[in-house]
XYZ file of N, CA, C and O in Angstrom:
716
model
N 0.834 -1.186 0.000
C 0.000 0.000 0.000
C 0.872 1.241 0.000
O 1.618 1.374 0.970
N 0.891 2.422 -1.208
C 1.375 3.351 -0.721
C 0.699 4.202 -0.210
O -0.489 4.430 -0.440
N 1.448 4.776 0.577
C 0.501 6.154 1.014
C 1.075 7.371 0.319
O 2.126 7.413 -0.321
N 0.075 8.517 0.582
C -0.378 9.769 -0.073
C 0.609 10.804 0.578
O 0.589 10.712 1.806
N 1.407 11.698 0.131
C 2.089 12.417 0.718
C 1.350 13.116 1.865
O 0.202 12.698 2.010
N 1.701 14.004 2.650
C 0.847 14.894 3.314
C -0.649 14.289 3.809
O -1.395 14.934 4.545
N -0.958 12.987 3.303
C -2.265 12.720 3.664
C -2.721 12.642 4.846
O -3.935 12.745 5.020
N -1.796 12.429 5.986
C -2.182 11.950 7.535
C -2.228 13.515 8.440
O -1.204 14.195 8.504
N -3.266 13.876 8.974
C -3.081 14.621 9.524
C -2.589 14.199 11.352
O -3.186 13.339 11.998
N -1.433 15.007 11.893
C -1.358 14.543 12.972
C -1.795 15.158 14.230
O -1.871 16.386 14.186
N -2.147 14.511 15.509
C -3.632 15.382 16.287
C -2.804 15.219 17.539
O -2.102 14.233 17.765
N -2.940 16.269 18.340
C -1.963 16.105 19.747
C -3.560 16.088 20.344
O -4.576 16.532 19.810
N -3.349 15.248 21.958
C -5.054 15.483 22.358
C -4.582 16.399 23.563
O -3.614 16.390 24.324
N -5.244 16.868 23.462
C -5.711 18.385 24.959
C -6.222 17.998 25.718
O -7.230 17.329 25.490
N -5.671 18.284 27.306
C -6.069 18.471 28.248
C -5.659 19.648 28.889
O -4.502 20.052 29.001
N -7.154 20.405 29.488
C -6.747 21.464 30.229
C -7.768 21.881 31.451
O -8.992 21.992 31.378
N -6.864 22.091 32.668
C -8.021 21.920 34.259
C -8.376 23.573 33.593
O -7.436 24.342 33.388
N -9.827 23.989 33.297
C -10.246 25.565 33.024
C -10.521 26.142 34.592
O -10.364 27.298 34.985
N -10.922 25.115 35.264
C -11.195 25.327 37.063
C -10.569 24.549 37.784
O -10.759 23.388 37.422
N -9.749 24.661 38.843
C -9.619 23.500 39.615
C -10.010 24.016 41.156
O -10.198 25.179 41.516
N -10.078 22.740 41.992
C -10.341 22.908 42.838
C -9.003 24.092 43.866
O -7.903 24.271 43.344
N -9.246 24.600 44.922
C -8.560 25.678 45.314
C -8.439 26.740 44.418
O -7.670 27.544 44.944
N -8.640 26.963 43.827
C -8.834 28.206 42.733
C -9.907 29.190 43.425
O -10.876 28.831 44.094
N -9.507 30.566 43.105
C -10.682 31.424 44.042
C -11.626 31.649 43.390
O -11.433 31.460 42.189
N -13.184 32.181 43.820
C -14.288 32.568 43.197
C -14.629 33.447 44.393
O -14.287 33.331 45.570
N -15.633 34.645 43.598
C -16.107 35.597 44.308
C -17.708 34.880 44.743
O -18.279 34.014 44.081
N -18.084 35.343 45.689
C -19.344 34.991 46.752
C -19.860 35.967 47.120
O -19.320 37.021 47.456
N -21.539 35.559 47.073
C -22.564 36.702 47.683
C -23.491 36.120 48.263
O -24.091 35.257 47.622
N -23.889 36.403 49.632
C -24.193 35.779 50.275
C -25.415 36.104 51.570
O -25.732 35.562 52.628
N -25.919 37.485 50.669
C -26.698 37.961 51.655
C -28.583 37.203 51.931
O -29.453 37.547 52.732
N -28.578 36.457 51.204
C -30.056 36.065 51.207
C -30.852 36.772 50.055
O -32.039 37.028 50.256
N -30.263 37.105 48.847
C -31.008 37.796 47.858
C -30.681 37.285 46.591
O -29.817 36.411 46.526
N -31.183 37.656 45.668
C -30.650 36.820 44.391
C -29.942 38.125 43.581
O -30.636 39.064 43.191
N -28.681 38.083 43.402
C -28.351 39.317 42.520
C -28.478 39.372 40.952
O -28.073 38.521 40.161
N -29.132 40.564 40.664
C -29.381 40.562 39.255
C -28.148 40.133 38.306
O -26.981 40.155 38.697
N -28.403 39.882 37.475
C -27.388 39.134 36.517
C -26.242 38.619 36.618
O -25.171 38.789 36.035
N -26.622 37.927 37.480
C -24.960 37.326 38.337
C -24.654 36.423 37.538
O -23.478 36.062 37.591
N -25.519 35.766 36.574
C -25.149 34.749 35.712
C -24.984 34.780 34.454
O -25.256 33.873 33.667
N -24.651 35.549 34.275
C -24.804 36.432 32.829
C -23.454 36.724 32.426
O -22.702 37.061 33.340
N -22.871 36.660 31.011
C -21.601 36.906 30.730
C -21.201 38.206 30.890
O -21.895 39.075 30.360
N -20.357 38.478 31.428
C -19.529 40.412 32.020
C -19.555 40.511 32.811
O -18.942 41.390 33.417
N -20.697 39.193 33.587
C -21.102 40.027 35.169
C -19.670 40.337 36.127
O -18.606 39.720 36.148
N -20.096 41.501 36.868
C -18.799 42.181 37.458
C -18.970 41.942 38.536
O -20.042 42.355 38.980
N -18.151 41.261 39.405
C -18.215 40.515 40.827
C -17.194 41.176 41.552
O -17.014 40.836 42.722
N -16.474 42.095 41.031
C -15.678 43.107 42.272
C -16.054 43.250 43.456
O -15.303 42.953 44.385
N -17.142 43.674 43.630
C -17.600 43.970 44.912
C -18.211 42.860 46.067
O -18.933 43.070 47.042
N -17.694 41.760 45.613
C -18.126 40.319 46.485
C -16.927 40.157 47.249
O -15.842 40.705 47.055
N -17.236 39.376 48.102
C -16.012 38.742 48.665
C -15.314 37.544 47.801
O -15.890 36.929 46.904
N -14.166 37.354 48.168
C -13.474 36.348 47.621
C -12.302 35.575 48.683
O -11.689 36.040 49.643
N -12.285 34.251 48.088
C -11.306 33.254 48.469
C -11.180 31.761 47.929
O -12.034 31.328 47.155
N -10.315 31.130 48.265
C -10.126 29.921 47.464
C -11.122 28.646 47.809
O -11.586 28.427 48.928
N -11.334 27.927 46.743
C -12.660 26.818 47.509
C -11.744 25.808 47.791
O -10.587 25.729 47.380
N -12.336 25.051 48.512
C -13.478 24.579 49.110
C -14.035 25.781 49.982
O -13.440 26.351 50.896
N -15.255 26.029 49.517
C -15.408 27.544 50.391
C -17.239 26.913 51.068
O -17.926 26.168 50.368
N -17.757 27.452 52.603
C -18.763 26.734 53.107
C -18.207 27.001 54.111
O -17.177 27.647 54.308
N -19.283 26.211 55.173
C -18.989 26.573 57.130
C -19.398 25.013 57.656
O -19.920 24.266 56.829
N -19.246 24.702 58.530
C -19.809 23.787 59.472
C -17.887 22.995 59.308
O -18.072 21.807 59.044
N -16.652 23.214 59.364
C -16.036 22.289 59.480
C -15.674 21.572 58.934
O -14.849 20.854 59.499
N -15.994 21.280 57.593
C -16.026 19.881 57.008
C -15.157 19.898 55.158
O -15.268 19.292 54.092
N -14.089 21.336 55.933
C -13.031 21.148 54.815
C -13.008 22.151 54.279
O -12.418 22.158 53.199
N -13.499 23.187 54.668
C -13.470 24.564 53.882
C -12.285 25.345 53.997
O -12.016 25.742 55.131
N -11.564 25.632 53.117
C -10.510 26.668 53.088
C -11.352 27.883 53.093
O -11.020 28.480 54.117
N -12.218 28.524 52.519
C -12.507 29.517 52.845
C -13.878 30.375 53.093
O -14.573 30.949 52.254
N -14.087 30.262 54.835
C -15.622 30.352 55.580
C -16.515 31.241 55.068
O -16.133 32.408 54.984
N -18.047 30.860 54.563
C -18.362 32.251 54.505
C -19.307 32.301 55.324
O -19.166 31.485 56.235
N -20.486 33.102 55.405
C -21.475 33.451 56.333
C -22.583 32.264 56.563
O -23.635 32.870 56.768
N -22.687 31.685 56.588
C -24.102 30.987 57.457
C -25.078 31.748 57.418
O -25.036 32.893 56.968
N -26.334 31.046 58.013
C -27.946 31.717 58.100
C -28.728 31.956 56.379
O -29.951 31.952 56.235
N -28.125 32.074 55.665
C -29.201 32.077 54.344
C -29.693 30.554 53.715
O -29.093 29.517 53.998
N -30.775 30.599 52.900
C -30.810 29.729 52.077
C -29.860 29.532 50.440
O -29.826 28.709 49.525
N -29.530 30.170 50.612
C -28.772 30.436 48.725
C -27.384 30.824 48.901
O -27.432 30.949 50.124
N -26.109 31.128 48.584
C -25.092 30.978 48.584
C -24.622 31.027 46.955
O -24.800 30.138 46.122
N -24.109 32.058 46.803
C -23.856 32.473 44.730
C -22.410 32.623 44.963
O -21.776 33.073 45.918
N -21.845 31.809 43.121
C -20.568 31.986 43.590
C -20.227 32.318 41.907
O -20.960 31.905 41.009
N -19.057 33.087 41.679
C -18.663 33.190 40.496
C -17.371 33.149 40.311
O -16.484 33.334 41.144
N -17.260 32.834 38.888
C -15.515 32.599 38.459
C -15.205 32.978 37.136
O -15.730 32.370 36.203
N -14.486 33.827 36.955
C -14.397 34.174 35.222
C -12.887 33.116 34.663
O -11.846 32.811 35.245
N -13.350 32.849 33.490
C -12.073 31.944 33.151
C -11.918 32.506 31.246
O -12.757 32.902 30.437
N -10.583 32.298 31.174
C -10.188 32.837 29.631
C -10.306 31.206 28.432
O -9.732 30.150 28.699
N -10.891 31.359 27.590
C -10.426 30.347 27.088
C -10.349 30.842 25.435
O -11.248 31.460 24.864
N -8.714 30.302 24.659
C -8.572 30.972 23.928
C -9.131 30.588 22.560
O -9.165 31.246 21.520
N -9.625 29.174 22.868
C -9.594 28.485 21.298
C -10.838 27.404 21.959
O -10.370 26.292 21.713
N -12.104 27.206 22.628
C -13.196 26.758 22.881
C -12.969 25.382 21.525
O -12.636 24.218 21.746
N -13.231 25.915 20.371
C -13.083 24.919 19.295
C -12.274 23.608 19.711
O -12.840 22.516 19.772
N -11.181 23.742 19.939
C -9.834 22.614 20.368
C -10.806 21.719 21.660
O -10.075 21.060 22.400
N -12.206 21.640 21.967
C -11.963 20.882 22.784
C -13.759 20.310 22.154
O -14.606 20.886 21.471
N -13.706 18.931 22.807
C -14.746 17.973 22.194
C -16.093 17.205 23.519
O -17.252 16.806 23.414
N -14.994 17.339 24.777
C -15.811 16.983 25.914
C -15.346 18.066 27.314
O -14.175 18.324 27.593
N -16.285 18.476 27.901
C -15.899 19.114 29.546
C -16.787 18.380 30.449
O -17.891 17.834 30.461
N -15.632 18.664 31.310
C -16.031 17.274 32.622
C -16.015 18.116 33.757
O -15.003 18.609 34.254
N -17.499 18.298 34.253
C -17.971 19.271 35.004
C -17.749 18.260 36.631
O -18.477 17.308 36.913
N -16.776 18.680 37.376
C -17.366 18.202 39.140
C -17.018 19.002 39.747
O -16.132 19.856 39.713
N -18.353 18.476 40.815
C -18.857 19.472 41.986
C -19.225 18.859 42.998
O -19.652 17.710 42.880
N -19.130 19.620 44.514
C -18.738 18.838 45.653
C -20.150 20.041 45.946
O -19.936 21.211 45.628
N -21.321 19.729 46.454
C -22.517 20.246 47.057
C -23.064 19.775 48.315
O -23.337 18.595 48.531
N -23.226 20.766 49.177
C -24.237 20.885 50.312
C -25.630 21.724 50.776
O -25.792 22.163 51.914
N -26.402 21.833 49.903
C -27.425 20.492 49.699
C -27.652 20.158 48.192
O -27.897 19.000 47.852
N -27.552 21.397 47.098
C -28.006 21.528 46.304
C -27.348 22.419 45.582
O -26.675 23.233 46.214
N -27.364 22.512 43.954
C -26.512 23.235 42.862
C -26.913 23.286 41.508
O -27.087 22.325 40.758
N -27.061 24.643 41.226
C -27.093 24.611 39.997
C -25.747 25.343 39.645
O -25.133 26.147 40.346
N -25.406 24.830 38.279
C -24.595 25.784 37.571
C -24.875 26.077 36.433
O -25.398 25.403 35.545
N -24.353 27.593 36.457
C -23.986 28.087 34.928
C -23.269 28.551 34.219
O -22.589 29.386 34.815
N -22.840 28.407 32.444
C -21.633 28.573 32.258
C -22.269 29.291 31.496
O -23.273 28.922 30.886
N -21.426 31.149 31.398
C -21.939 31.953 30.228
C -23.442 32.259 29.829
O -24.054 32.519 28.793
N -23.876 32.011 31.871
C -25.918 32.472 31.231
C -26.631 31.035 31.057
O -27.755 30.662 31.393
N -25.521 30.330 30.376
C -26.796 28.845 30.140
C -26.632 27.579 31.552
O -25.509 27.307 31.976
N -27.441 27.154 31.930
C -27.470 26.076 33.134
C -27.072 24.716 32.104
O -27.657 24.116 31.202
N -25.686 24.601 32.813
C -24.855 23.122 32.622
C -25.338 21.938 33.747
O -25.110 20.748 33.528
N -25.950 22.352 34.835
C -26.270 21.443 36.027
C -26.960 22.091 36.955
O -26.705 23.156 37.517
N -27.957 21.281 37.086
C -28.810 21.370 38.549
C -29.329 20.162 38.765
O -29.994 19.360 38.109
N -28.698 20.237 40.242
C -28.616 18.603 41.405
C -29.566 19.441 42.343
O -29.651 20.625 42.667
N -30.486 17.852 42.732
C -31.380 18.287 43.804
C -32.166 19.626 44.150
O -32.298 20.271 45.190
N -32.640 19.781 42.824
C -33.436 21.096 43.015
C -34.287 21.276 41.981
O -33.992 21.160 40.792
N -35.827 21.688 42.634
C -36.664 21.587 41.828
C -36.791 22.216 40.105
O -36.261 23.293 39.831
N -37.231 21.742 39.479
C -38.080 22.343 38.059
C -37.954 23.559 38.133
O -37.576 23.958 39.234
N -38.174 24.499 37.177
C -38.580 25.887 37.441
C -37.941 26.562 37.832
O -37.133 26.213 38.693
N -38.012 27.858 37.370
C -37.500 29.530 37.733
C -36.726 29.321 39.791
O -37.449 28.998 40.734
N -35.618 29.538 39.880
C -34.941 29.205 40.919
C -34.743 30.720 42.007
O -34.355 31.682 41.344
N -34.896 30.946 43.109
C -34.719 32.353 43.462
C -33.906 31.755 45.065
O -33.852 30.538 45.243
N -33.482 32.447 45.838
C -32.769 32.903 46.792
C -33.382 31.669 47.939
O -32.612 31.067 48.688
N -34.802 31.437 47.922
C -35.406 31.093 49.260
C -36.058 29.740 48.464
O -36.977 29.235 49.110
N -35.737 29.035 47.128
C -35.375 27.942 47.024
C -35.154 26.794 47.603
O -33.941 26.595 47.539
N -35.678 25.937 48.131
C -35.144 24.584 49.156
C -34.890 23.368 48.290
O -35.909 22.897 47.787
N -34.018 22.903 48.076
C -33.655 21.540 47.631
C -34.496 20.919 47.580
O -35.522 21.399 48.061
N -34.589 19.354 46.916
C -35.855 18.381 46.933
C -35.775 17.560 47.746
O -36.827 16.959 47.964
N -34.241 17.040 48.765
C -34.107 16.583 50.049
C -32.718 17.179 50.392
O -31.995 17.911 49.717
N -32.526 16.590 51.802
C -31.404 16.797 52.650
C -30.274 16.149 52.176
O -30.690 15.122 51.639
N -28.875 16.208 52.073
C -28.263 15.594 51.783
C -27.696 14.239 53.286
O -27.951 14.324 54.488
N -27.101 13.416 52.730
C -26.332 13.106 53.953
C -24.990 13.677 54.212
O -24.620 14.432 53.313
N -24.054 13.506 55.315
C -23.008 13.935 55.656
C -21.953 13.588 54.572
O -20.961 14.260 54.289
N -22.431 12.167 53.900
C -21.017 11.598 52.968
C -21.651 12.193 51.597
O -20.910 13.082 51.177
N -22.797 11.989 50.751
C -23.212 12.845 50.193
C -22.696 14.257 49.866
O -22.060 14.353 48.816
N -22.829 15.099 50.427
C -22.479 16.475 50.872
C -20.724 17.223 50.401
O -20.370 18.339 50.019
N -20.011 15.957 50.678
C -18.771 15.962 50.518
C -18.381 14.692 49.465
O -17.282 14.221 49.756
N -19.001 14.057 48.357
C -18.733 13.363 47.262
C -18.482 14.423 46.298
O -19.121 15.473 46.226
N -17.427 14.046 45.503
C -17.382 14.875 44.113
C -18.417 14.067 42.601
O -18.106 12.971 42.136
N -19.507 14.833 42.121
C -20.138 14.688 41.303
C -19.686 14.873 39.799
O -19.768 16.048 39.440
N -19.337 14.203 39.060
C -19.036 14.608 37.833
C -19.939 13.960 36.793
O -20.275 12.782 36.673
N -20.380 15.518 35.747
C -20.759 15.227 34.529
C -21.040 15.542 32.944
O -21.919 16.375 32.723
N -20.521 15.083 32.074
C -20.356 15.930 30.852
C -21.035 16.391 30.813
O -22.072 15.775 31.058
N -21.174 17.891 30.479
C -21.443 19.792 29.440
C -20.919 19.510 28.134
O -19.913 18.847 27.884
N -21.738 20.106 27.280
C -21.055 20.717 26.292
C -20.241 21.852 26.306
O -20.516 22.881 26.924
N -18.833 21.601 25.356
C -18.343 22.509 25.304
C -18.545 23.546 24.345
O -17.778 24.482 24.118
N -19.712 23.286 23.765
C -20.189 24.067 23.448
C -20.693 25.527 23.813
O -20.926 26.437 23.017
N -20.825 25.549 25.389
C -20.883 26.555 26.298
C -19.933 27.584 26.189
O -20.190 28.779 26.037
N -18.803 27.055 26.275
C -17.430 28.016 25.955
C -17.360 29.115 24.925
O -17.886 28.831 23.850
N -16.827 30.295 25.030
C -16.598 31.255 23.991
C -15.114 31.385 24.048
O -14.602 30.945 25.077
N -14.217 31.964 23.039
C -13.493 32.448 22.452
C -13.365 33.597 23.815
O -14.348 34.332 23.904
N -12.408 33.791 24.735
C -12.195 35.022 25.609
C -12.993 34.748 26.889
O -13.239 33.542 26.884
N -13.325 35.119 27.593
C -14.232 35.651 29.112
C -15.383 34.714 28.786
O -16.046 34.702 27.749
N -15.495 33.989 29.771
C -16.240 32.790 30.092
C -16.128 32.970 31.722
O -15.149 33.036 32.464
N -18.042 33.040 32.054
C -18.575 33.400 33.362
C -18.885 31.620 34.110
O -19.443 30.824 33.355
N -18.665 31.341 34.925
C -18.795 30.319 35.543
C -19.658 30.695 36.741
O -19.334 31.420 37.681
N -20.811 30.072 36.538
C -21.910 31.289 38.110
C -22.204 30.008 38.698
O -22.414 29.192 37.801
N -22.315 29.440 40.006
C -23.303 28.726 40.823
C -23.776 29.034 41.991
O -23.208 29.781 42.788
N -25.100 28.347 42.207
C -25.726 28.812 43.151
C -26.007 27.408 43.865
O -26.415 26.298 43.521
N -25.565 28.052 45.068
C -25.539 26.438 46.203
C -26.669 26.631 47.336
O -26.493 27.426 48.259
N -27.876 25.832 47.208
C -28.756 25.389 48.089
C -28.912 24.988 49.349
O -29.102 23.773 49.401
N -28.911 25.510 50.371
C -29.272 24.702 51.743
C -30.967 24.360 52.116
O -32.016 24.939 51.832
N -30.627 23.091 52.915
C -32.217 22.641 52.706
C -33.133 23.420 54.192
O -34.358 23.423 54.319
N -32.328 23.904 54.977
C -33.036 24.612 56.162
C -32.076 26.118 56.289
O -30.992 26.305 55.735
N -32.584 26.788 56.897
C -32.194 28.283 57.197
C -30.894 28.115 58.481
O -30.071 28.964 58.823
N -31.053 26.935 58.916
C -30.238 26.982 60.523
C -29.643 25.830 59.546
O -29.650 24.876 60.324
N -29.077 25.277 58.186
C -28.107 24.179 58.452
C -26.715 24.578 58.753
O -26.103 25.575 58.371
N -26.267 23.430 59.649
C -25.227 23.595 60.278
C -23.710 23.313 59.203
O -22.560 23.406 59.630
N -24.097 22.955 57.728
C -22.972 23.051 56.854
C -23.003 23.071 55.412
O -23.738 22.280 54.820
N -22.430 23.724 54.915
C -22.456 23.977 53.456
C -20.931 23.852 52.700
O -19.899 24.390 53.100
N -21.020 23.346 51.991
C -19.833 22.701 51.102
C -20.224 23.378 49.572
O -21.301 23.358 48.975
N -18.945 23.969 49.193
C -19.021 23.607 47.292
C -17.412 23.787 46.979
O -16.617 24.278 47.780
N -17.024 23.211 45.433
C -16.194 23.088 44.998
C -16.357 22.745 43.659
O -17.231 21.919 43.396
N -15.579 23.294 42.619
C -15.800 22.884 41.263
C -14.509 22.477 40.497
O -13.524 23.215 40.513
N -14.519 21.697 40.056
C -13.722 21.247 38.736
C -14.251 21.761 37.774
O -15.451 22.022 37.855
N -13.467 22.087 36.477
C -13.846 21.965 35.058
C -12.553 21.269 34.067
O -11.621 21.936 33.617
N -12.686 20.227 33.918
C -11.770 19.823 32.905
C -12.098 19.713 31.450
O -13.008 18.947 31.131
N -11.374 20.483 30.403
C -11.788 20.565 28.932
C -10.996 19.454 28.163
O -9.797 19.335 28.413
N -11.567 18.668 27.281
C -10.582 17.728 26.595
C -10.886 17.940 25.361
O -11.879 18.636 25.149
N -9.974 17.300 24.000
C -10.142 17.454 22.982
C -9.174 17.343 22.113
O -8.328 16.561 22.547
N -8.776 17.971 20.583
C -7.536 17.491 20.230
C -7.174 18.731 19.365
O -8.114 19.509 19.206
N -6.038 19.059 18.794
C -5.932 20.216 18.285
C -4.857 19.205 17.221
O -4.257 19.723 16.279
């Protein structure tokens, strides 16, 4: 058999962590839902920030935030230069009680939480357990989500009572693909 000059194209495959865990995200946390927090540009200057595992009750948080609400919003801007180069993203997340996420405005995931338009005072569809709570969840997104530049990463983490005594989150994003 001969082969064709130039005919083979050759493919390196990509991997790249776009989030990893300990990585910081900004947090808001007053019991309200902020307008367009999920929305691409949104400007999160004025939040607090620190590295995740971020939550209270003990149970592994690098960085504490307030207790007493039902809702807990968190954001992360990430660059990505060439979205195209990748074919699968491998979304995990470590939740206490409940999570949605969104990448760039569109919802990639929501665990344990009802149907429908989502607001601040929201309750999960149950309690988690203690081991629960602290499992890492992973599951393919399209990467289709991704743009070319500034890519908004928004979630909003659920507690199932006003007095729970702990809240956990943490995100991965791993992009794969081949260039």
């Amino acid at each position: 058999n001969a082969s064709v000059p130039g005919g083979a194209v050759a493919r390196t495959k990509v991997t790249t962590a776009l989030v990893s865990t300990g990585d910081p995200w900004s947090y808001f946390t007053n019991g309200t839902t902020p307008p367009g927090w999920n929305l691409p540009g949104f400007d999160a200057t004025g939040w607090s920030s620190g590295p995740s595992q971020l939550g209270w009750g003990a149970r592994g948080e690098v960085t504490p935030i307030p207790s007493g609400q039902i809702t807990q919003y968190f954001v992360r801007h990430i660059q990505v230069a060439n979205p195209a180069q990748y074919s699968v993203l491998d979304l995990s997340v470590k939740r206490d009680d409940a999570i949605a996420v969104y990448v760039n405005g569109i919802e990639a995931l929501r665990d344990n939480l009802p149907p429908g338009p989502l607001t601040a005072n929201t309750f999960p569809i149950a309690p988690t357990t203690a081991t629960d709570g602290v499992a890492w969840r992973t599951v393919r997104v399209s990467p289709q989500l991704l743009v070319a530049g500034d890519n908004v990463i928004a979630v909003e983490v659920h507690q199932a009572d006003i007095n729970n005594g702990d809240a956990i989150f943490d995100l991965a994003l791993v992009a794969r693909g081949s260039i």
